[in-house]
Amino acid sequence: MISKKMVQALNKQLNNELYSAYLYLSMSSYANYVGLKGAANWFMVQYQEEMFHFMKFYNYVNSQGDHVVLAQLDAPPSEFGSLLSMYQQTLNHEQFITASINDWMELAIQEKDHATQIFLQWFVTEQIEEESNDNDIIAKLKLVGDTGAGLFMIDNELALRLFTPPPATAP
Ligand code: FEO
């Protein structure tokens, strides 16, 4: 039995995930515009991941006998500066998402809602990976510089990212 308060929190996160998708879609287009085709691919894959996250929340709320409440989304920025700046903005955003997931996990613990704790556990692990990926790319960009040959090399690496939907897990 899930509480209304918990459903409200999950709906908030579901909208956060949708905003994340919106943000990365904008970043992908911007990267393409400035000639960073690899980064455009990376952010498009990130968009697909966020839509997967969104759908996980969507399906979970439905599975708990409640319903999704979609909210109006803020417009994301449309210009992001250098590639290093793009990844710093990405890391900042993911740190915000991690903090929200932690808040909802706290609530699930307080409410002794074990089902939602198990559900959110997947996102706790996912956020470790998300932040780690961003930190790795930021470290590389700082190492080789985000201009000239270094930028070209990293952009080629970013071109290799593929979207692989994680194996289906309950719920
Ligand atoms: Fe869905 Fe990037 O967190």
Short mmCIF file of C-alpha atoms and ligand atoms in Angstrom, two decimals:
data_model
loop_
_atom_site.label_atom_id
_atom_site.label_comp_id
_atom_site.label_asym_id
_atom_site.label_seq_id
_atom_site.Cartn_x
_atom_site.Cartn_y
_atom_site.Cartn_z
CA MET A 1 0.00 0.00 0.00
CA ILE A 2 1.64 3.21 -1.16
CA SER A 3 0.83 6.56 0.49
CA LYS A 4 -0.42 9.61 -1.39
CA LYS A 5 2.66 11.48 -0.16
CA MET A 6 4.94 8.83 -1.69
CA VAL A 7 3.02 8.94 -4.99
CA GLN A 8 3.41 12.74 -5.04
CA ALA A 9 7.16 12.33 -4.56
CA LEU A 10 7.38 9.73 -7.34
CA ASN A 11 5.39 12.02 -9.63
CA LYS A 12 7.81 14.82 -8.88
CA GLN A 13 10.74 12.59 -9.78
CA LEU A 14 9.01 11.34 -12.90
CA ASN A 15 8.78 14.95 -14.03
CA ASN A 16 12.43 15.53 -13.07
CA GLU A 17 13.39 12.61 -15.33
CA LEU A 18 11.34 14.08 -18.15
CA TYR A 19 13.07 17.43 -17.70
CA SER A 20 16.43 15.59 -17.78
CA ALA A 21 15.45 14.09 -21.13
CA TYR A 22 14.44 17.55 -22.36
CA LEU A 23 17.75 19.05 -21.18
CA TYR A 24 19.90 16.40 -22.89
CA LEU A 25 17.90 16.66 -26.09
CA SER A 26 18.70 20.37 -26.14
CA MET A 27 22.38 19.65 -25.41
CA SER A 28 22.49 17.12 -28.25
CA SER A 29 21.21 19.65 -30.75
CA TYR A 30 23.64 22.30 -29.49
CA ALA A 31 26.59 19.90 -29.73
CA ASN A 32 25.57 19.05 -33.28
CA TYR A 33 25.33 22.77 -34.10
CA VAL A 34 28.88 23.48 -32.91
CA GLY A 35 30.26 20.52 -34.88
CA LEU A 36 30.69 18.06 -32.01
CA LYS A 37 28.98 15.09 -33.63
CA GLY A 38 30.30 12.62 -31.03
CA ALA A 39 28.95 14.69 -28.14
CA ALA A 40 25.65 15.05 -30.01
CA ASN A 41 25.47 11.25 -30.08
CA TRP A 42 26.41 10.97 -26.38
CA PHE A 43 23.69 13.40 -25.31
CA MET A 44 21.14 11.71 -27.57
CA VAL A 45 21.91 8.41 -25.83
CA GLN A 46 21.57 10.23 -22.50
CA TYR A 47 18.15 11.48 -23.63
CA GLN A 48 17.13 7.88 -24.37
CA GLU A 49 18.34 6.78 -20.92
CA GLU A 50 16.30 9.52 -19.25
CA MET A 51 13.18 8.48 -21.14
CA PHE A 52 13.83 4.94 -19.87
CA HIS A 53 14.08 6.31 -16.30
CA PHE A 54 10.90 8.30 -16.81
CA MET A 55 9.05 5.19 -17.99
CA LYS A 56 10.28 3.20 -15.00
CA PHE A 57 8.63 5.71 -12.66
CA TYR A 58 5.55 5.86 -14.88
CA ASN A 59 5.12 2.08 -14.81
CA TYR A 60 5.82 1.86 -11.09
CA VAL A 61 3.18 4.49 -10.18
CA ASN A 62 0.67 2.64 -12.39
CA SER A 63 1.59 -0.69 -10.82
CA GLN A 64 0.83 0.71 -7.37
CA GLY A 65 -2.80 1.40 -8.27
CA ASP A 66 -2.33 5.14 -8.59
CA HIS A 67 -1.81 7.40 -11.58
CA VAL A 68 0.76 9.70 -13.11
CA VAL A 69 0.40 13.48 -12.91
CA LEU A 70 2.40 15.21 -15.62
CA ALA A 71 3.53 18.75 -14.90
CA GLN A 72 4.50 21.64 -17.13
CA LEU A 73 8.20 21.46 -17.94
CA ASP A 74 10.56 24.42 -17.78
CA ALA A 75 12.38 25.16 -21.02
CA PRO A 76 15.99 23.96 -20.81
CA PRO A 77 18.83 26.27 -21.89
CA SER A 78 19.62 26.22 -25.60
CA GLU A 79 23.29 27.26 -25.44
CA PHE A 80 25.87 25.53 -23.26
CA GLY A 81 29.34 26.91 -24.02
CA SER A 82 32.39 24.64 -24.33
CA LEU A 83 32.29 20.84 -24.10
CA LEU A 84 33.87 21.04 -20.64
CA SER A 85 31.14 23.44 -19.57
CA MET A 86 28.48 21.10 -21.00
CA TYR A 87 29.75 18.23 -18.87
CA GLN A 88 30.04 20.41 -15.79
CA GLN A 89 26.39 21.40 -16.28
CA THR A 90 25.53 17.73 -16.79
CA LEU A 91 27.30 16.75 -13.56
CA ASN A 92 25.53 19.55 -11.64
CA HIS A 93 22.19 18.36 -12.94
CA GLU A 94 22.92 14.73 -12.06
CA GLN A 95 23.97 15.76 -8.54
CA PHE A 96 20.57 17.42 -8.20
CA ILE A 97 18.90 14.19 -9.40
CA THR A 98 20.95 12.12 -6.93
CA ALA A 99 19.88 14.43 -4.08
CA SER A 100 16.21 14.06 -5.09
CA ILE A 101 16.44 10.26 -5.26
CA ASN A 102 18.02 10.30 -1.80
CA ASP A 103 15.14 12.44 -0.50
CA TRP A 104 12.54 10.01 -1.86
CA MET A 105 14.46 7.06 -0.44
CA GLU A 106 14.42 8.79 2.98
CA LEU A 107 10.67 9.18 2.69
CA ALA A 108 10.21 5.53 1.69
CA ILE A 109 12.28 4.47 4.73
CA GLN A 110 10.26 6.72 7.07
CA GLU A 111 7.04 5.28 5.69
CA LYS A 112 8.33 1.69 5.94
CA ASP A 113 7.44 1.37 2.24
CA HIS A 114 9.71 -1.53 1.36
CA ALA A 115 8.43 -1.92 -2.20
CA THR A 116 9.34 1.67 -3.06
CA GLN A 117 12.72 1.30 -1.35
CA ILE A 118 13.49 -1.69 -3.59
CA PHE A 119 12.29 0.26 -6.62
CA LEU A 120 14.40 3.32 -5.76
CA GLN A 121 17.48 1.19 -5.09
CA TRP A 122 17.93 0.78 -8.86
CA PHE A 123 18.13 4.56 -9.18
CA VAL A 124 20.59 4.90 -6.30
CA THR A 125 22.96 2.58 -8.18
CA GLU A 126 22.24 4.26 -11.51
CA GLN A 127 23.16 7.67 -10.10
CA ILE A 128 26.59 6.39 -9.01
CA GLU A 129 27.22 5.43 -12.64
CA GLU A 130 25.81 8.66 -14.05
CA GLU A 131 28.01 10.87 -11.88
CA SER A 132 31.04 8.65 -12.44
CA ASN A 133 30.65 8.87 -16.25
CA ASP A 134 30.45 12.66 -16.08
CA ASN A 135 33.45 12.91 -13.73
CA ASP A 136 35.53 10.68 -16.07
CA ILE A 137 34.74 12.84 -19.10
CA ILE A 138 35.42 16.07 -17.18
CA ALA A 139 38.78 14.67 -16.00
CA LYS A 140 39.75 13.74 -19.58
CA LEU A 141 38.73 17.15 -20.91
CA LYS A 142 40.84 18.83 -18.24
CA LEU A 143 43.76 16.54 -19.05
CA VAL A 144 43.86 16.99 -22.81
CA GLY A 145 42.08 20.35 -23.02
CA ASP A 146 38.78 20.98 -24.68
CA THR A 147 40.16 22.54 -27.84
CA GLY A 148 42.05 21.31 -30.90
CA ALA A 149 43.31 17.72 -31.20
CA GLY A 150 42.32 16.81 -27.63
CA LEU A 151 38.74 17.87 -28.20
CA PHE A 152 38.65 15.99 -31.52
CA MET A 153 39.91 12.80 -29.83
CA ILE A 154 37.34 12.97 -27.02
CA ASP A 155 34.53 13.78 -29.44
CA ASN A 156 35.44 10.62 -31.38
CA GLU A 157 35.20 8.60 -28.15
CA LEU A 158 31.80 10.11 -27.36
CA ALA A 159 30.61 9.01 -30.80
CA LEU A 160 30.95 5.36 -29.72
CA ARG A 161 28.29 5.45 -27.00
CA LEU A 162 25.28 3.25 -27.68
CA PHE A 163 21.95 3.08 -25.95
CA THR A 164 21.46 -0.36 -24.46
CA PRO A 165 18.25 -0.66 -22.48
CA PRO A 166 19.06 -2.22 -19.09
CA PRO A 167 17.64 -5.74 -18.64
CA ALA A 168 14.03 -5.68 -17.56
CA THR A 169 13.78 -5.89 -13.80
CA ALA A 170 10.69 -5.89 -11.67
CA PRO A 171 8.87 -3.64 -11.47
FE1 FEO B 1 17.70 9.83 -14.72
FE2 FEO B 1 20.38 11.11 -15.32
O1 FEO B 1 19.16 10.57 -14.05
#
